[in-house]
Tab-separated table of C-alpha atoms in Angstrom:
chain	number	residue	atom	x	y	z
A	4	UNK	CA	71.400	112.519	110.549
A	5	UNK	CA	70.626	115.106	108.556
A	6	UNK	CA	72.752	116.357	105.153
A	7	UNK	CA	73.407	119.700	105.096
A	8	UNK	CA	73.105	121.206	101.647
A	9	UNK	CA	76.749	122.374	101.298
A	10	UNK	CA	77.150	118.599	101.887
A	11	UNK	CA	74.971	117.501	99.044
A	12	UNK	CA	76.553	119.984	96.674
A	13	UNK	CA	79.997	118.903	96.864
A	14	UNK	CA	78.940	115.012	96.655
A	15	UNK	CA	77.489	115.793	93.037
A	16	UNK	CA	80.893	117.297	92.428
A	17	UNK	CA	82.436	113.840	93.973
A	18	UNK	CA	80.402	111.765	92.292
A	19	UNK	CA	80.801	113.406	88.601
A	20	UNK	CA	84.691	113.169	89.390
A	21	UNK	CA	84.380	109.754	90.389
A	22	UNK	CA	82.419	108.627	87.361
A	23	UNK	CA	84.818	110.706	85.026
A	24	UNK	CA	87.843	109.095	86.452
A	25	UNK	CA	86.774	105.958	86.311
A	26	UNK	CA	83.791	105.698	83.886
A	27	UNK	CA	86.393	105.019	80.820
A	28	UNK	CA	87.753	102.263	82.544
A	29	UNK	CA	84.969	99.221	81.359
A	30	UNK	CA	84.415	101.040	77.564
A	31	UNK	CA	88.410	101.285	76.885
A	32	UNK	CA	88.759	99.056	74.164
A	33	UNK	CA	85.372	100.562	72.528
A	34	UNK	CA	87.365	104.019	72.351
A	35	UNK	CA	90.511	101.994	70.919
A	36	UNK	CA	88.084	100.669	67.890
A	37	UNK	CA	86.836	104.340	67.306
A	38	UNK	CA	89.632	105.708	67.543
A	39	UNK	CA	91.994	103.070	65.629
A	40	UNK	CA	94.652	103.382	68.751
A	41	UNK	CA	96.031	100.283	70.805
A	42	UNK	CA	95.133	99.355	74.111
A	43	UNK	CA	98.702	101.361	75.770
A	44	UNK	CA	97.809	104.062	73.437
A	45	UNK	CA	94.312	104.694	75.186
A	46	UNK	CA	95.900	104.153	78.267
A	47	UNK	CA	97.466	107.701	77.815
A	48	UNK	CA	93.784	109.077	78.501
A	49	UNK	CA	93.619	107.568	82.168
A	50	UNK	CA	97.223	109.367	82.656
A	51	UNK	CA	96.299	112.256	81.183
A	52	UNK	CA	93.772	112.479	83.506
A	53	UNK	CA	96.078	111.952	86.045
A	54	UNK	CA	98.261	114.901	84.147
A	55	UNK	CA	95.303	116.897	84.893
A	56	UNK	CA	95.168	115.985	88.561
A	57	UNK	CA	98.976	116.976	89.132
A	58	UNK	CA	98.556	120.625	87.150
A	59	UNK	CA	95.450	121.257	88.914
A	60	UNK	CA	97.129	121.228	92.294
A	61	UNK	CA	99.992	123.104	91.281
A	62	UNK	CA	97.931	125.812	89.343
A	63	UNK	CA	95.726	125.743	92.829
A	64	UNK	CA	99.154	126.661	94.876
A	65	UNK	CA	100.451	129.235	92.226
A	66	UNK	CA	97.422	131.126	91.803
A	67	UNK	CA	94.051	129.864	93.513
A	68	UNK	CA	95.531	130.088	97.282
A	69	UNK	CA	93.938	133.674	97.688
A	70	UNK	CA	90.692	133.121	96.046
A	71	UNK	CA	87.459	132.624	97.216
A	72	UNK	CA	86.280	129.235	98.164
A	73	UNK	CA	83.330	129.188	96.348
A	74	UNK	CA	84.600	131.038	93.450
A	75	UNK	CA	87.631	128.529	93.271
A	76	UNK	CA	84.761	125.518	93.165
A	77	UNK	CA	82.629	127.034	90.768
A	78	UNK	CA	85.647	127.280	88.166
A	79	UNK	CA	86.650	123.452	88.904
A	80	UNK	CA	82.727	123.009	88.540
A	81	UNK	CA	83.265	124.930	85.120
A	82	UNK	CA	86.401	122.553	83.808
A	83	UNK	CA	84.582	119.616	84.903
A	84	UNK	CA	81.841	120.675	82.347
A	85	UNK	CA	84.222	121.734	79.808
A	86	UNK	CA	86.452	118.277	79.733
A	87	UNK	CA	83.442	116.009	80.052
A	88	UNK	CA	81.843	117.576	77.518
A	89	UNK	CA	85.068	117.499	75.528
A	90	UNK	CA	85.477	114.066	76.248
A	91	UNK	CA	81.852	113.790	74.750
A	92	UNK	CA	82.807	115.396	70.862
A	93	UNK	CA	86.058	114.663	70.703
A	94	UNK	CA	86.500	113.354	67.653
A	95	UNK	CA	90.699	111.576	67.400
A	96	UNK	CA	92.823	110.543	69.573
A	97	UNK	CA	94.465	114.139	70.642
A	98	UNK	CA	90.881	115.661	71.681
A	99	UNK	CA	90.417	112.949	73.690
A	100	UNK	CA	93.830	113.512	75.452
A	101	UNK	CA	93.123	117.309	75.647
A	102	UNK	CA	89.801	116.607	77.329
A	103	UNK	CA	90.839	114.148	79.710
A	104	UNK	CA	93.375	116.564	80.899
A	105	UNK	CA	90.943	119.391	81.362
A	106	UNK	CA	88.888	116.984	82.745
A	107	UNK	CA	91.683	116.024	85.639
A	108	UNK	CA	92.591	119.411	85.988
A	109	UNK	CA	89.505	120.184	89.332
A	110	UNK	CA	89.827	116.798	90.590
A	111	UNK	CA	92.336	117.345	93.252
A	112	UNK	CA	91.177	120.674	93.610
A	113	UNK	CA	87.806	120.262	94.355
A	114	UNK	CA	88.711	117.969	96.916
A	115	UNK	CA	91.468	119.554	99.022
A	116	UNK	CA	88.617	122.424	98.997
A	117	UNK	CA	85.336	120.308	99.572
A	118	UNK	CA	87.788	118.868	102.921
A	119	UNK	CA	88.341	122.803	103.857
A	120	UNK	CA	84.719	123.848	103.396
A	121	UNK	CA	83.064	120.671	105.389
A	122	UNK	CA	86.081	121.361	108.422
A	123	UNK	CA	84.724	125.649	108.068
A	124	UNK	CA	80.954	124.784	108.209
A	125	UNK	CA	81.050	121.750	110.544
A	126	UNK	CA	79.557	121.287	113.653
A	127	UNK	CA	82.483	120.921	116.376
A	128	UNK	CA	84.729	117.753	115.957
A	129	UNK	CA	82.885	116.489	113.445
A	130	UNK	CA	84.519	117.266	110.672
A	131	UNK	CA	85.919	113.958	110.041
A	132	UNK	CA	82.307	112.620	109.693
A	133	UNK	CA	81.343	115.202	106.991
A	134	UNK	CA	84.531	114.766	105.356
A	135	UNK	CA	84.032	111.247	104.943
A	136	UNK	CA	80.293	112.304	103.525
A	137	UNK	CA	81.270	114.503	101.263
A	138	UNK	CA	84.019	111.735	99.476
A	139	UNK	CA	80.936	109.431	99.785
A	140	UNK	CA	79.997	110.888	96.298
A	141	UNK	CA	83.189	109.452	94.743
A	142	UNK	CA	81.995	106.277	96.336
A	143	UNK	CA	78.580	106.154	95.177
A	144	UNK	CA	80.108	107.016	92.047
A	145	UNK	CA	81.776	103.759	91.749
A	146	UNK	CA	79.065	101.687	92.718
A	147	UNK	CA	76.436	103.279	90.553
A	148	UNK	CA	77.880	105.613	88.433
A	149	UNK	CA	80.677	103.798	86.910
A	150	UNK	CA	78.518	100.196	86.566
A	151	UNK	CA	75.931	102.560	84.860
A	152	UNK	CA	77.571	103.796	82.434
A	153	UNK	CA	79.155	100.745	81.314
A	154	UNK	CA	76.338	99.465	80.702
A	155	UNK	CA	74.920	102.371	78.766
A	156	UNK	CA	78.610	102.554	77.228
A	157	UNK	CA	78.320	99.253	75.822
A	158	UNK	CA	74.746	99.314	74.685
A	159	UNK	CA	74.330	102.775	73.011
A	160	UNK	CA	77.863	104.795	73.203
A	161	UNK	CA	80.531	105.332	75.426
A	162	UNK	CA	79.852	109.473	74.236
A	163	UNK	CA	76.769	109.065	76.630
A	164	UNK	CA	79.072	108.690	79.669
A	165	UNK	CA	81.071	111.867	79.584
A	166	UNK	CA	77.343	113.615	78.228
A	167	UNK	CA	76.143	112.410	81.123
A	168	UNK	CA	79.192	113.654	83.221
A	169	UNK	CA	78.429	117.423	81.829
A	170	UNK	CA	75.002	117.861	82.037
A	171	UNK	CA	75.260	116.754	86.039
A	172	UNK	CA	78.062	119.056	86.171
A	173	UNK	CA	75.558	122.175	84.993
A	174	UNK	CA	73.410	120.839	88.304
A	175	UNK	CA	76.783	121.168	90.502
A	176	UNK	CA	77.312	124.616	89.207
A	177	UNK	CA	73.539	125.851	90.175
A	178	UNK	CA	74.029	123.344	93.403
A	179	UNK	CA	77.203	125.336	94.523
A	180	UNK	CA	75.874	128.883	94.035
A	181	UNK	CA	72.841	128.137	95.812
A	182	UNK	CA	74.334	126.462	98.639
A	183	UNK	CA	77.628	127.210	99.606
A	184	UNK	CA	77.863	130.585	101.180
A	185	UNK	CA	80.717	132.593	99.960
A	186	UNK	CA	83.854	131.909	101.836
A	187	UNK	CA	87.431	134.460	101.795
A	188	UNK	CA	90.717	132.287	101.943
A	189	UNK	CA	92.460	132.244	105.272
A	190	UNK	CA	95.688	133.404	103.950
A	191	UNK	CA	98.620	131.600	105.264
A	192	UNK	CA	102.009	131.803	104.083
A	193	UNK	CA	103.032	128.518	101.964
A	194	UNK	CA	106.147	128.133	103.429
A	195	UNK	CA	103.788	127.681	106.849
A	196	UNK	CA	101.095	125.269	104.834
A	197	UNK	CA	104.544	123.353	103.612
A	198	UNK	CA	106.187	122.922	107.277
A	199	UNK	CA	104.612	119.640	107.935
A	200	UNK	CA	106.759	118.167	105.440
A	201	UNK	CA	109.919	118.527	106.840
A	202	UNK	CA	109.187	115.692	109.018
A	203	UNK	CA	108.947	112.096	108.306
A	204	UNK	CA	105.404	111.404	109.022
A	205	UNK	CA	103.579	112.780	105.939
A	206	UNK	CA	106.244	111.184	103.919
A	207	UNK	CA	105.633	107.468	104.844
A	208	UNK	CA	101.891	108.486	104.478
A	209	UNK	CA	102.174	110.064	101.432
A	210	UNK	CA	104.381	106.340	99.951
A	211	UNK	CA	102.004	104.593	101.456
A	212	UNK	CA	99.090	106.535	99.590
A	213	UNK	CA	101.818	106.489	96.152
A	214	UNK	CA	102.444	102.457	96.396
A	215	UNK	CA	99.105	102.031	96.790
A	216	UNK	CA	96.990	104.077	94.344
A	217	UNK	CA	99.802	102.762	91.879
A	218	UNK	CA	99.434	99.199	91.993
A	219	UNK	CA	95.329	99.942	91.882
A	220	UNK	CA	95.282	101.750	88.910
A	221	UNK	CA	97.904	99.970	87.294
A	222	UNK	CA	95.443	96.926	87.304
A	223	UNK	CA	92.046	98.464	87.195
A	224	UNK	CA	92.763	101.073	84.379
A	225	UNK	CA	93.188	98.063	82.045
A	226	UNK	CA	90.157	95.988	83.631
A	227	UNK	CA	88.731	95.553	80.427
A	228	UNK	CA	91.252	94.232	78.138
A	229	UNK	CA	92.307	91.811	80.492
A	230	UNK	CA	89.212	90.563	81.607
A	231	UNK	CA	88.294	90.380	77.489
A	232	UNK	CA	92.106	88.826	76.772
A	233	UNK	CA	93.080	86.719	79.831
A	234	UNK	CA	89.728	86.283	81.535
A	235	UNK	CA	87.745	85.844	78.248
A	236	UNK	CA	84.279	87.199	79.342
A	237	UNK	CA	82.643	88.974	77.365
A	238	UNK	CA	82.086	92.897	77.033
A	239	UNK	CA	78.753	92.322	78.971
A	240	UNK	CA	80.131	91.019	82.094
A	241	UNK	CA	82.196	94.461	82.514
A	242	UNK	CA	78.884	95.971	83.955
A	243	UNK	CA	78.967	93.814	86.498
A	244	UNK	CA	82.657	93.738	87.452
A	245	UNK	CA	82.296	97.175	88.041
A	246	UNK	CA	79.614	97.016	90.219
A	247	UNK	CA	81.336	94.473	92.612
A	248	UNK	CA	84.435	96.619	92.190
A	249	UNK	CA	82.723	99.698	93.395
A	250	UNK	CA	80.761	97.837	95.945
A	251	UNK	CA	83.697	96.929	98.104
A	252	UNK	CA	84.944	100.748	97.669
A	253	UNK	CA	81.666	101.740	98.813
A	254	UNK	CA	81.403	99.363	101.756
A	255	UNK	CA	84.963	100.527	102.717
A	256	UNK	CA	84.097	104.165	103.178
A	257	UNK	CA	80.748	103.092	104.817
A	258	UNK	CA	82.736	100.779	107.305
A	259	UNK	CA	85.647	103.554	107.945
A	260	UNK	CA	82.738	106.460	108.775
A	261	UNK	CA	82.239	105.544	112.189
A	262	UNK	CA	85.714	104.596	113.267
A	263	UNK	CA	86.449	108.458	112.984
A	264	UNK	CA	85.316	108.637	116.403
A	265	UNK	CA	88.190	106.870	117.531
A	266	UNK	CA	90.625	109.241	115.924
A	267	UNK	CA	88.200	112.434	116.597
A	268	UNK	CA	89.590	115.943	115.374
A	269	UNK	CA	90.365	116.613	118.707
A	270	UNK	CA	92.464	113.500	119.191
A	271	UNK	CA	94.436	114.123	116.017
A	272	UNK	CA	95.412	117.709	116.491
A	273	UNK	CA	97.202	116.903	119.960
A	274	UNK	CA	99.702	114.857	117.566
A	275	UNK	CA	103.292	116.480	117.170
A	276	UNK	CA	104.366	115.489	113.909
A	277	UNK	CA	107.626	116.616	114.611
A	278	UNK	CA	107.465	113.444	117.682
């Protein structure tokens, strides 16, 4: 199977979010030693990246909904650089909040629109398939990315991981406007894009999504203090709990790709969420 090159651009996007979401997660108590905070303290930059995510949708919904797909990518392309690099300098404890907030800020826009794009430039019904490609950045992300730079993290500087982050984000920018054509919104009223929800069915999904990503992150943001504090491995071993962390993410998306032909586009859009 062939990857088309739309495809290829938005997994650099997904895997530079992926590593800046979760590359701080095996160097957070090296950040708490720079910057003389505790371990909840630093905490605050894995929700302000989470912040980020939130205001990014909403800013998408208030003013991005008639904009140009590409252009709207490019300028999450554009904050990616800006936060990482942020992330990179910042030089106290309120930079590093600042940039971890801009660096949120695309994340859940670049991936509602990288799922709109791959459904628009798809071959019929497959959509699901290059869907599940394109998130295969975030994926890879975790398995290399993140175990990568924790171990450059620990050995040189954490600063090297959100560098890292912004100079592959300048290759996403020249990726994007080479290969994504330009594409106009389909403008739909929100109240239509919102009439899903009055039924029950995206609700349970969406608690189901809420319970779970909480109780993930609520452990795995703090992987490194408690493997250092209740574990009692050593900084070291982090490079290597990431990797088996991010290899049972990666084999989950690799194992769920071909079960889309069970629930085919096709299949799905005969359901009647109002059943």
């Amino acid at each position: 199977m062939q990857l088309n090159k739309h495809i290829a651009a938005l997994c650099i996007g997904t895997f530079c979010l992926g590593v800046a979401e979760l590359g701080i997660v095996p160097v957070l108590t090296t950040i708490v030693n720079d910057f003389h905070v505790t371990i909840p303290q630093a905490g605050l930059y894995i929700s302000a990246y989470a912040a980020g995510v939130c205001a990014g949708i909403v800013g998408l919904l208030a003013f991005g909904r008639n904009a140009n797909l590409k252009t709207t990518l490019l300028v999450a392309a554009c904050l990616i650089l800006c936060g990482n690099l942020g992330a990179s300098l910042a030089q106290n404890n309120l930079m590093m909040l600042a940039a971890r907030f801009v660096s949120g800020s695309p994340h859940g826009i670049f991936f509602a629109l990288s799922a709109v794009v791959c459904e628009r430039l798809t071959e019929p019904d497959k959509a699901s398939r290059d869907v599940t490609l394109m998130v295969l950045g975030q994926t890879s992300a975790n398995l290399v990315g993140v175990p990568l730079g924790s171990l450059i993290g620990l050995a040189v500087s954490w600063r090297l991981i959100f560098g890292f982050i912004a100079v592959l984000a300048l290759l996403l920018i020249l990726a994007l406007t080479r290969w994504l054509p330009s594409m106009p919104v389909v403008k739909k009223p929100l109240s239509n894009e919102l009439t899903a929800l009055k039924s029950w069915h995206p609700w349970f999904i969406l608690s189901g999504v809420a319970i779970g990503s909480a109780g993930f992150y609520a452990y795995y943001s703090y992987a490194d203090p408690i493997m250092a504090t209740i574990a009692h491995l050593p900084a070291a071993s982090m490079t290597l709990i990431m990797f088996l962390a991010g290899a049972s993410m990666f084999i989950g998306n690799i194992v769920s790709a071909p079960l889309t032909k069970y629930y085919s586009d096709a299949l799905l859009s005969k359901i009647n969420l109002n059943d």
